[in-house]
Coordinates of C-alpha atoms and ligand atoms in Angstrom, one line a residue:
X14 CA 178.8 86.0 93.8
X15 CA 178.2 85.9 97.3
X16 CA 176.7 89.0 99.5
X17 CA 178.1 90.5 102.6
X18 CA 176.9 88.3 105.7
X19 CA 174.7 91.1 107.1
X20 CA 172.4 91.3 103.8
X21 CA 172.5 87.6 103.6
X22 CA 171.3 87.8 107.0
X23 CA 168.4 90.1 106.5
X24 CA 166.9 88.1 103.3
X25 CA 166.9 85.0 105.7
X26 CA 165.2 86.5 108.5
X27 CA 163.1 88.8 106.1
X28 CA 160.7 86.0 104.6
X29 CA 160.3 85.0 108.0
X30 CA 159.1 88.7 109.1
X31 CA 156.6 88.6 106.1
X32 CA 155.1 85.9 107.5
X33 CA 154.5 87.2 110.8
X34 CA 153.0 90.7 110.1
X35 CA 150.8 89.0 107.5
X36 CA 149.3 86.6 109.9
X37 CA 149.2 89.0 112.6
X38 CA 147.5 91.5 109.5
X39 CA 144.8 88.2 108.8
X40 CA 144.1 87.9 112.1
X41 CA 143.1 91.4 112.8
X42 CA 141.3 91.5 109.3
X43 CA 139.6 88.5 109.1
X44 CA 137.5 87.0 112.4
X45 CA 135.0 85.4 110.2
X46 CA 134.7 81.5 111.5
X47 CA 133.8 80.7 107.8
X48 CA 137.1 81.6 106.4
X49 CA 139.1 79.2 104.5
X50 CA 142.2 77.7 106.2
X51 CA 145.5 79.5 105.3
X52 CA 143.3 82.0 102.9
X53 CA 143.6 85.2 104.9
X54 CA 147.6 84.6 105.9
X55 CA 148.8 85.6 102.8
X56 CA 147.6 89.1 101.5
X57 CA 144.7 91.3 102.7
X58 CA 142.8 91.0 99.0
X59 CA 141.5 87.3 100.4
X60 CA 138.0 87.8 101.5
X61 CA 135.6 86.1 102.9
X62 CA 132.0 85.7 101.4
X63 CA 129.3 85.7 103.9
X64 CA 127.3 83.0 101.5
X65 CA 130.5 80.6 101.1
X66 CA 129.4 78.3 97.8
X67 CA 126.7 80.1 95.9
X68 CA 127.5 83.0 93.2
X69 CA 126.3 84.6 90.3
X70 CA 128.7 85.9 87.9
X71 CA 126.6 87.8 85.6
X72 CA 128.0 89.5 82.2
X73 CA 131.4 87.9 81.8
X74 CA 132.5 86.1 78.2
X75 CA 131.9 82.7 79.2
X76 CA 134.4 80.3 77.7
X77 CA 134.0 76.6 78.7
X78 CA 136.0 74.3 75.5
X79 CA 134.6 71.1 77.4
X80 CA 130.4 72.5 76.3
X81 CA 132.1 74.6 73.3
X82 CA 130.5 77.3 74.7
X83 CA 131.9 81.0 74.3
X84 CA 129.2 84.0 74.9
X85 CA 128.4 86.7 77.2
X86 CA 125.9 84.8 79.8
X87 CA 125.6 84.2 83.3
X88 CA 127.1 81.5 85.5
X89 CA 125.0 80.6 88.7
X90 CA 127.1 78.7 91.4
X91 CA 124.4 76.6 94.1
X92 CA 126.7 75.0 97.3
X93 CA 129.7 74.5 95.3
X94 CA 128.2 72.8 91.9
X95 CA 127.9 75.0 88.2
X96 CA 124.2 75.5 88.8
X97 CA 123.0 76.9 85.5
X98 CA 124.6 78.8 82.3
X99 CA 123.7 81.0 80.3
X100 CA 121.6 83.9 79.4
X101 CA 118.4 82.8 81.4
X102 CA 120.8 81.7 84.6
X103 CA 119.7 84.8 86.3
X104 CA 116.5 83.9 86.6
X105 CA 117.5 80.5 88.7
X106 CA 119.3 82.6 90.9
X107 CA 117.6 82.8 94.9
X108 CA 116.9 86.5 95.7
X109 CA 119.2 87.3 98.0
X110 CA 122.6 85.3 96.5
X111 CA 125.9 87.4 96.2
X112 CA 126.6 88.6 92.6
X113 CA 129.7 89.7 91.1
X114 CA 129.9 91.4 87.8
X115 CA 131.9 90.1 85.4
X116 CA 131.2 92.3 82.6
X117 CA 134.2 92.6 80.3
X118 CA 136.2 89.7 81.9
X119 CA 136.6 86.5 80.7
X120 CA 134.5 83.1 82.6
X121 CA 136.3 80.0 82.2
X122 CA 136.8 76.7 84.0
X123 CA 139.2 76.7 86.8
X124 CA 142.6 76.6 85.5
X125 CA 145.0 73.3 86.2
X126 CA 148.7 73.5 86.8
X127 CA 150.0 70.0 86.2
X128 CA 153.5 70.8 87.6
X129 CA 154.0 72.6 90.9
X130 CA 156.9 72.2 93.5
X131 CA 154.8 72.6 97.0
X132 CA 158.0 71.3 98.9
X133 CA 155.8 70.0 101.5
X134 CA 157.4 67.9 103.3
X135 CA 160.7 68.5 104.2
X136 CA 161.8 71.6 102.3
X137 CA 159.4 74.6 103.9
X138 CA 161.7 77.2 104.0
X139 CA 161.1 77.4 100.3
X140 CA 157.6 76.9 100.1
X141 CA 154.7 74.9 101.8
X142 CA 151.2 73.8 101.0
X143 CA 149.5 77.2 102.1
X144 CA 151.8 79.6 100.5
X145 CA 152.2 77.6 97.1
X146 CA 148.2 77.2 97.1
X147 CA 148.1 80.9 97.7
X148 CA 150.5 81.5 95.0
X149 CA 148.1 79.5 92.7
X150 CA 145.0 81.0 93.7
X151 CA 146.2 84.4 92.6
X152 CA 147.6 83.3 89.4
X153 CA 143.7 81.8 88.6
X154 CA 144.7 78.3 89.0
X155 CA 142.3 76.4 91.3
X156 CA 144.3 73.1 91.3
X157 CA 147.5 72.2 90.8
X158 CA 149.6 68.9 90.4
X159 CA 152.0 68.6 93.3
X160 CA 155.5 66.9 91.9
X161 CA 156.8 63.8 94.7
X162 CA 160.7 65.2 94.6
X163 CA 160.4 66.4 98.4
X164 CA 162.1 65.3 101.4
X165 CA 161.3 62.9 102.0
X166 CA 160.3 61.6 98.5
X167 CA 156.5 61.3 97.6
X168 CA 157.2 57.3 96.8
X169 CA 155.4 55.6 99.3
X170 CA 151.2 55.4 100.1
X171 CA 152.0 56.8 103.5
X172 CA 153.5 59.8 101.8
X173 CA 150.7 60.6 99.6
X174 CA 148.3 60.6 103.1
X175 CA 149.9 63.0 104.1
X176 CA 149.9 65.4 101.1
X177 CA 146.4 64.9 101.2
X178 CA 145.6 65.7 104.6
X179 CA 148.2 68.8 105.0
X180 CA 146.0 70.3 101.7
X181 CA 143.0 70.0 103.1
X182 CA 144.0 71.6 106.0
X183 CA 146.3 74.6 104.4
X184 CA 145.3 74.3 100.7
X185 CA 143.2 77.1 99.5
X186 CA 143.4 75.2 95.8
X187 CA 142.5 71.5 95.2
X188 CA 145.9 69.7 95.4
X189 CA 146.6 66.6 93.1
X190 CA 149.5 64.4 94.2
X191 CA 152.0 62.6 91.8
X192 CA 154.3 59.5 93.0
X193 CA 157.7 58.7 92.1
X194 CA 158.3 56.2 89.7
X195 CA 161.3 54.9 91.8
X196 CA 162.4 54.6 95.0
X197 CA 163.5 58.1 96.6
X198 CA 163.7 59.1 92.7
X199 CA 166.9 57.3 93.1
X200 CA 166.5 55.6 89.1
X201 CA 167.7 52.1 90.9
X202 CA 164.2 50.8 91.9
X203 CA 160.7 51.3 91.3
X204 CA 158.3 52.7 93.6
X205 CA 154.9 50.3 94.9
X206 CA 153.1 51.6 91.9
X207 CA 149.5 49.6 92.5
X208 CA 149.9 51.0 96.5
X209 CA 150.4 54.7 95.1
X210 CA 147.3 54.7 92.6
X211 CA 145.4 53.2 95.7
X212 CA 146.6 56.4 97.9
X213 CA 145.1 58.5 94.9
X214 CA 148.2 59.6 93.0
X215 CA 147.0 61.2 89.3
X216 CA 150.7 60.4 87.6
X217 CA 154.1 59.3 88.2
X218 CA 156.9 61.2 87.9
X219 CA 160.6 61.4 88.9
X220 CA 160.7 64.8 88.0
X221 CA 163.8 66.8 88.9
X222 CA 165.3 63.5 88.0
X223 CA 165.0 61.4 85.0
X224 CA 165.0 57.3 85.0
X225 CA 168.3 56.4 82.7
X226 CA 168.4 52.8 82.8
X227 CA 165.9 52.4 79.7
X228 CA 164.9 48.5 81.0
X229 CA 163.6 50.1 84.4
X230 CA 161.7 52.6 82.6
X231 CA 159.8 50.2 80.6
X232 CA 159.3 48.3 83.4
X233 CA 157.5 51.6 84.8
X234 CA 155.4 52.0 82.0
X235 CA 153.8 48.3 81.5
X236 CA 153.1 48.8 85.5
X237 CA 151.6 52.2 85.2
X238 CA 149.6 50.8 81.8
X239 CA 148.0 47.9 84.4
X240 CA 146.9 50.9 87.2
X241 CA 145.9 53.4 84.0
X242 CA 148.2 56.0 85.5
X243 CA 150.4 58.3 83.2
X244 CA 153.9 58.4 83.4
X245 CA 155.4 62.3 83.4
X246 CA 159.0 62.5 82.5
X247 CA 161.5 65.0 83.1
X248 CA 163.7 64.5 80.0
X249 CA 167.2 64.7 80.4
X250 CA 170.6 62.1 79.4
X251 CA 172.6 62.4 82.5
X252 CA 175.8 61.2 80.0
X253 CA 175.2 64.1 77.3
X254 CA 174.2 67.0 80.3
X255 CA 177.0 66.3 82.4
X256 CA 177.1 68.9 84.9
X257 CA 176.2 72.1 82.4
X258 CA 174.6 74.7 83.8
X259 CA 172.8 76.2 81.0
X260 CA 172.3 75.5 77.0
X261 CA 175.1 74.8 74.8
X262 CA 175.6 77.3 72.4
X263 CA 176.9 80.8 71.8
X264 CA 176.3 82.7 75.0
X265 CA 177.8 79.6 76.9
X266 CA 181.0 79.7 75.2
X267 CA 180.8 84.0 76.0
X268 CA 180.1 83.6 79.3
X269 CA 182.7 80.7 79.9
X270 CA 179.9 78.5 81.3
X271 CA 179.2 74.5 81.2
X272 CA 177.3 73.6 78.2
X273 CA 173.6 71.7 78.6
X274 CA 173.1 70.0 74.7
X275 CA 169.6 70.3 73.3
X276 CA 170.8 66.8 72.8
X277 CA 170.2 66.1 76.4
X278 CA 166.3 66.3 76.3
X279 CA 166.0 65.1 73.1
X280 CA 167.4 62.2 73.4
X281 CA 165.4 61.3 76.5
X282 CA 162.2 62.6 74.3
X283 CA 163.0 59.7 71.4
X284 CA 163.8 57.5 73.7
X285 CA 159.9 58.0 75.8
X286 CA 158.6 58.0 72.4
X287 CA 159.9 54.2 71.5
X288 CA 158.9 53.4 74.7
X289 CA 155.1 54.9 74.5
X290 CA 155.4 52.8 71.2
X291 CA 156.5 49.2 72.5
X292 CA 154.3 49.6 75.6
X293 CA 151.9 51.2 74.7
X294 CA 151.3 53.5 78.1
X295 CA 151.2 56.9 78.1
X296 CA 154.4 59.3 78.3
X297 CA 154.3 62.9 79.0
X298 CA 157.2 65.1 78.1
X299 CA 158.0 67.3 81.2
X300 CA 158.8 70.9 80.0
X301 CA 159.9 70.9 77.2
X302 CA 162.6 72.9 75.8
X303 CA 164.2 72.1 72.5
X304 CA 163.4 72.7 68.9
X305 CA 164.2 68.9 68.3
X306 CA 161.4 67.7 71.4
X307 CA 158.8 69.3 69.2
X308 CA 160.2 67.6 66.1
X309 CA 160.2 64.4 67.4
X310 CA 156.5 64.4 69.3
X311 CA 155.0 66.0 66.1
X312 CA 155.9 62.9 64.2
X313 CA 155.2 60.5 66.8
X314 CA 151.6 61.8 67.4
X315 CA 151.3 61.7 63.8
X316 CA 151.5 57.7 64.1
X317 CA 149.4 57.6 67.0
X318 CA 152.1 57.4 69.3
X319 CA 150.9 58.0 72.8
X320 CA 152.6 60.5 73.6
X321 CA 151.9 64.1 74.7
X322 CA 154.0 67.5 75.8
X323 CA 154.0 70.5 78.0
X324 CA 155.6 73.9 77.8
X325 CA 156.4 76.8 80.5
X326 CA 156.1 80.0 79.9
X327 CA 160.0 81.0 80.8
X328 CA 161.0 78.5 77.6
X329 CA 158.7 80.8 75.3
X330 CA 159.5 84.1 76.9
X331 CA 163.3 84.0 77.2
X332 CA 166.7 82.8 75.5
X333 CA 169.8 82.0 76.7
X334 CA 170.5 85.7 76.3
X335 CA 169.2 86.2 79.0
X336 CA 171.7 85.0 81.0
X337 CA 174.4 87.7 79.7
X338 CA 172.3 90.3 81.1
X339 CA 169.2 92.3 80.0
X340 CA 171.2 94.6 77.6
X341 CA 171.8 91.9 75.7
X342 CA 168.8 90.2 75.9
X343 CA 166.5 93.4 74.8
X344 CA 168.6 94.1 71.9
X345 CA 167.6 91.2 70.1
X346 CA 165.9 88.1 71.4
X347 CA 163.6 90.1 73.6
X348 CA 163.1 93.5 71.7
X349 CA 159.3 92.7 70.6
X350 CA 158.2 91.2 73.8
X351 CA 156.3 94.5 75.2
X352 CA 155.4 95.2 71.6
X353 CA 151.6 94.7 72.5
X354 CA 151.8 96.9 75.9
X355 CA 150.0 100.4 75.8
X356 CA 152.7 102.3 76.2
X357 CA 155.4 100.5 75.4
X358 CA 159.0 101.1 77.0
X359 CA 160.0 104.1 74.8
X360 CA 163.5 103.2 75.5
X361 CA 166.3 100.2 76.7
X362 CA 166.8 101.8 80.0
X363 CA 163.2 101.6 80.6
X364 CA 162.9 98.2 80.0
X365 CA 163.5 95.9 83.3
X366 CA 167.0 95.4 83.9
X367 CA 169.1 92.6 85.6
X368 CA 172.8 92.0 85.4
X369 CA 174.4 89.1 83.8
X370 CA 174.5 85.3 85.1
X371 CA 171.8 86.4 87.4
X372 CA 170.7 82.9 88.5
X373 CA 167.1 83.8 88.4
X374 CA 167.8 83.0 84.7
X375 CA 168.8 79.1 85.9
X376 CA 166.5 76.3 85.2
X377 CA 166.3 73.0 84.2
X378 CA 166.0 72.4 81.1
X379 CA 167.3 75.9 80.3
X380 CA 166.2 79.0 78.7
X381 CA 167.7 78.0 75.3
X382 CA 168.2 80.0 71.6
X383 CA 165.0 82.3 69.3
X384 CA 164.8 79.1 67.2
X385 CA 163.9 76.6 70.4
X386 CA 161.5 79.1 71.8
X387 CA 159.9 79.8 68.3
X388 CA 159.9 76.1 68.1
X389 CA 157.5 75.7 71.5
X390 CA 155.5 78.6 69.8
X391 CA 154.8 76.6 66.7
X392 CA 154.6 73.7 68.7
X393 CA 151.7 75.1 71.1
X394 CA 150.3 77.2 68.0
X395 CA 149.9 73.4 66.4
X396 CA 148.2 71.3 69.2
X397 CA 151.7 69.2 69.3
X398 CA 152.0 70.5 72.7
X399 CA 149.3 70.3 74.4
X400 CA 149.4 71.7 77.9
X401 CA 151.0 74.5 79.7
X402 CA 152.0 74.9 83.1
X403 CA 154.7 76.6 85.4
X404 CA 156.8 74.4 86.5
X405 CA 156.7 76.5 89.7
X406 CA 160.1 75.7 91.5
X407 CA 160.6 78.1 94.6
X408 CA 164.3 78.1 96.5
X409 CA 165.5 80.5 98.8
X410 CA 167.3 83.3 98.5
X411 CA 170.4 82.9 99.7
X412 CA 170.5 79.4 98.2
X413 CA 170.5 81.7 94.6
X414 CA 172.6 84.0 95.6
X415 CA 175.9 82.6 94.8
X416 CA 178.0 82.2 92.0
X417 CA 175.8 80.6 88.5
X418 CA 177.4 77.6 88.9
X419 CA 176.2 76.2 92.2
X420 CA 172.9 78.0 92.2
X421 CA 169.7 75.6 92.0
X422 CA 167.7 75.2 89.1
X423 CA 164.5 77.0 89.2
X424 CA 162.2 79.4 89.2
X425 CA 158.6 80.8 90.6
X426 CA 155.8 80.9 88.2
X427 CA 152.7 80.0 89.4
X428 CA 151.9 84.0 89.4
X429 CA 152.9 85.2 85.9
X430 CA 151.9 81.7 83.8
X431 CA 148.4 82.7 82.7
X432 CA 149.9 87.0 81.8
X433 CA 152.9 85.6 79.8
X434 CA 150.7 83.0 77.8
X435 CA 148.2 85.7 77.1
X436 CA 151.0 87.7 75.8
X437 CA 153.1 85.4 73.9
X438 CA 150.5 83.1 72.5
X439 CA 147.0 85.3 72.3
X440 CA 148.1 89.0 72.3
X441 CA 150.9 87.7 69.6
X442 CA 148.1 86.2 67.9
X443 CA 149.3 83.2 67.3
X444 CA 146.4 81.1 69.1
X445 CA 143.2 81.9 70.1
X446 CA 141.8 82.5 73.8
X447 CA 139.8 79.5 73.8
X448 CA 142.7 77.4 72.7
X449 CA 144.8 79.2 75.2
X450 CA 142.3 78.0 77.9
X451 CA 142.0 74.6 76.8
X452 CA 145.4 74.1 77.3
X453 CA 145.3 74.7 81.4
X454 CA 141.8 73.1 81.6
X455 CA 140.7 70.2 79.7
X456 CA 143.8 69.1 78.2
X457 CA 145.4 68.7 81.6
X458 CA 142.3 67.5 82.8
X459 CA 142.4 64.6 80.5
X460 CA 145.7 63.3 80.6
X461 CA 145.3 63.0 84.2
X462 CA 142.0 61.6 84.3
X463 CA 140.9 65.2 86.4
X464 CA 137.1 65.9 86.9
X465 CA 137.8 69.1 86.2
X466 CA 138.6 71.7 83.5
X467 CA 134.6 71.9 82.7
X468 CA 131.5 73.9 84.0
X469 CA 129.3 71.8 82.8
X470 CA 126.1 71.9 85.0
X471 CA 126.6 69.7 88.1
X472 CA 130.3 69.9 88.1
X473 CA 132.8 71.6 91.3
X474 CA 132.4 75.0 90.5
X475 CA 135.8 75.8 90.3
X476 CA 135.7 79.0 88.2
X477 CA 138.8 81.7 87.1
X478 CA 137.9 85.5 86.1
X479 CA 140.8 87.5 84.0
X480 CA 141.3 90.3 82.3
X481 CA 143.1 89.7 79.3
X482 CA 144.1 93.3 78.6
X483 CA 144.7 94.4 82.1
X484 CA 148.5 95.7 82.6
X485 CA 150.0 95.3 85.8
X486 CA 153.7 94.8 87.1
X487 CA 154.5 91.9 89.0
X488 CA 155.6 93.5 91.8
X489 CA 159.0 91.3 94.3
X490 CA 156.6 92.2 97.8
X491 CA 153.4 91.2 96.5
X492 CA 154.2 87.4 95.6
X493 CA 151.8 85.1 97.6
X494 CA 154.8 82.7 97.7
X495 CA 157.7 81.9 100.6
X496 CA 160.2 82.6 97.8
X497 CA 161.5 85.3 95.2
X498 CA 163.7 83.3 92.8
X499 CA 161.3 85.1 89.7
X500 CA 163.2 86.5 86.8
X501 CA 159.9 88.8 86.4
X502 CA 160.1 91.2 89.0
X503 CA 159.1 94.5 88.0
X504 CA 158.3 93.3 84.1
X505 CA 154.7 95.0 82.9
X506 CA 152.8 92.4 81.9
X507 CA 149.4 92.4 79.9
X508 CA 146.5 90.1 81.2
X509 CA 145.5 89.5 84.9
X510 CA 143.3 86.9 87.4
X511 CA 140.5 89.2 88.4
X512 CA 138.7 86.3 90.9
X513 CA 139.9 82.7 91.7
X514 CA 136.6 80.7 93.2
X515 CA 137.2 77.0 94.4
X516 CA 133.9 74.6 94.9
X517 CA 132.2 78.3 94.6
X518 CA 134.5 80.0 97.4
X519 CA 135.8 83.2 95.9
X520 CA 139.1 82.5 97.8
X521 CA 141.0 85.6 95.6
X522 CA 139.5 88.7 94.2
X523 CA 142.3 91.3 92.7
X524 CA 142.7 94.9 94.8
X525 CA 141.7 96.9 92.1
X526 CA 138.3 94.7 92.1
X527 CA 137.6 95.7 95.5
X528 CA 138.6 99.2 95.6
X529 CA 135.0 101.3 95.3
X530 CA 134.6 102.8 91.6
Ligands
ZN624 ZN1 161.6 68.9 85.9

């Protein structure tokens, strides 16, 4: 429903506000010449290292699937590169190099998020490169995949250019780029696939759309088999979803809302996986949302199909209850989420609250029923889905606030991924830490052909420090992004990014890690 005009007015001018008192705050904090571009605008806990690319982390539980390696030991960075290792890496070390202790944290590989709305160009009132970078940084990820469905659309060489140089002047995270697969993700034409691998595209994607005409999209694939480029694919049958606004099912039909079949994805999930089959080329399900998706890549991996999948954290945290308020959703689909927090809520009303069709609860594909999301459990707990990732889709606020049905799809989530997988995948013990980290580093890294995901000596030393048991609340003033549209506001959460360091920059280290003990 909409808001009176006057506090319409002040959340439009408000975001706008935020920006200026925090770069007025970063340039009275930070005068250092060495600083990173676009680093210090966001929140005061940036710093700036006086020795830019060389660390030593000593102490921390060192986790690195690409060496299987998983011990306490030391990790020496030297001008960007994993120096050394291990338990002797100390000794490399030159006198006088900055050391942080990560004793009791876990050491891993950078994390990669594979699918990330930056906006840039065209749509910057919701996000841009420096703020969605910023985002990522303090949600441990130290790249992301940037998805081509801006304004205009990421389908041409000249496009990608320019993605690449606005992150290197504003990104404090690597940036990856995807292209479309057609023309202004229009599903009539393709895109100049050989001209976008040239400009360095790691995928292609329509995402936010979804190629129907099945003939096109093989065309896509035997073309993006040639240039050895994956094709991503946000599943979803225009035909079968209509204009439904959320999953068809029982709180639909309550709430008196348009249905979105599981049907919908699936469909579009069998029909990739023929496709993957005939051609040949590699398909990657978009996330994924349905109990039939996992059903249907299970088997088709089984015959070697290739064919892979991705899940967000929303699709295993939530149901469509959720969208008939938080009453309803506690009392049943949600009421073991916090089960693992020390203290728990002691009762409903101190559980976070948020009314019903809130349309921070909108997304596409949509929060669906227990037996989908304990489907993308089983399906993560399994290996048939392989990677995780946000899906990180800022819009502003006054484009959600208005009645469910015109809202936009979407959600932030480039903040909470890594605390809501800890707690629905490791804390719930239904995978292990080491599995958990695979899936944001060298899974990702290898579908997209990444040199990433590893700290093997010699390679960037893009590095992520978290606390798995640390409990914090994800708090609406301290997101590093332009937008709010989080259903997570003021949830506790269990598991938090400690230090985010980029080619050996620590370009995020939490408050609490700087505040003297
Ligand atoms: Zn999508």
């Amino acid at each position: 429903m909409p808001e009176a005009s006057s506090a319409n007015f002040n959340r439009l001018v408000e975001p706008k506000l935020k920006e200026r008192r925090l770069t007025r705050q970063a340039r009275e904090t930070c005068s250092a010449a060495n600083h990173i571009a676009g680093a210090c605008l966001v929140n005061l806990t940036w710093v700036c290292s006086p020795r830019m690319n060389s660390l030593l982390l000593t102490g921390g539980r060192v986790i690195d699937p690409a060496n299987r390696l998983d011990a306490v030991a030391d990790l020496l960075i030297l001008n960007g590169k994993i120096a050394a290792v291990g338990k002797d890496a100390a000794t490399q070390a030159p006198g006088e190099i900055e050391r942080f202790d990560a004793k009791g944290k876990i050491v891993c590989p950078g994390l990669i998020d594979l699918h990330v709305h930056l906006r840039e160009p065209g749509q910057t009132a919701k996000e841009n490169i420096a703020t969605g970078t910023a985002a990522a940084a303090r949600g441990g990820f130290t790249s992301v995949v940037c998805m081509p469905n801006t304004s205009p659309a990421i389908d041409n060489a000249g496009t990608v250019a320019l993605i690449h140089e606005r992150a290197a002047q504003h990104g404090v995270v690597n940036v990856f780029v995807t292209g479309a697969i057609t023309k202004n993700i229009a599903g009539e034409e393709l895109a100049s696939i050989g001209s976008l691998k040239r400009a360095g595209v790691v995928a292609i994607t329509d995402d936010g759309h979804c190629v129907q005409n099945n003939e096109l999209m093989r065309r896509a694939l035997e073309y993006a088999k040639m240039f050895d480029l994956p094709v991503m694919d946000h599943c979803q049958d225009y035909s079968l979803v209509t204009d439904g606004v959320m999953h068809e099912g029982y709180w639909s039909t309550v709430l008196g809302l348009r249905g979105w079949p599981s049907a919908g994805e699936e469909m579009i999930v069998a029909r990739n996986i023929l496709l993957a089959e005939l051609t040949g080329a590699r398909v990657h399900c978009q996330h994924l949302s349905a109990a039939g998706s996992v059903a249907l890549l299970r088997e088709a991996k089984k015959r070697g199909v290739p064919i892979s999948g991705e899940a967000c954290p929303h699709h295993f945290t939530l149901t469509d209850a959720a969208i008939a308020g938080s009453e309803k959703f506690w009392a049943e689909d949600g009421k073991n989420f916090f089960s693992t927090l020390n203290p728990q809520p002691s009762t409903l009303n101190s559980f976070p609250e948020w009314p019903a069709y809130d349309t921070n609860f909108k997304m596409n594909p949509p929060l669906r029923t227990a037996r989908d999301r304990e489907a993308i459990l089983e399906g993560l707990a399994d290996g048939t889905i392989e990677i995780l990732c946000s899906d990180h889709a800022p819009h502003c606020d006054y484009e959600k606030e208005v009645e469910f049905d015109y809202a936009p799809f979407g959600i932030t989530g480039l903040e909470t991924e890594l605390s809501l997988s800890l707690m629905q995948l490791v804390h719930a013990r239904r995978i292990s830490l080491p599995d958990l980290i695979v899936k944001y580093t060298v899974n990702p890294a290898r579908l997209l052909n990444l040199k990433k995901g590893t700290l093997g000596v010699g390679a960037d030393a893009d590095v992520t420090v978290f606390d798995p048991d640390r409990e914090w609340i994800f708090e609406r003033d301290e997101t590093a992004s332009k937008s709010s549209n989080s259903p997570f506001f003021g949830w506790k959460l269990k598991g938090r990014t400690v230090a985010t360091i980029v080619n050996g920059k620590k370009i995020w280290i939490e408050q609490a890690e700087l505040a003297p003990v």
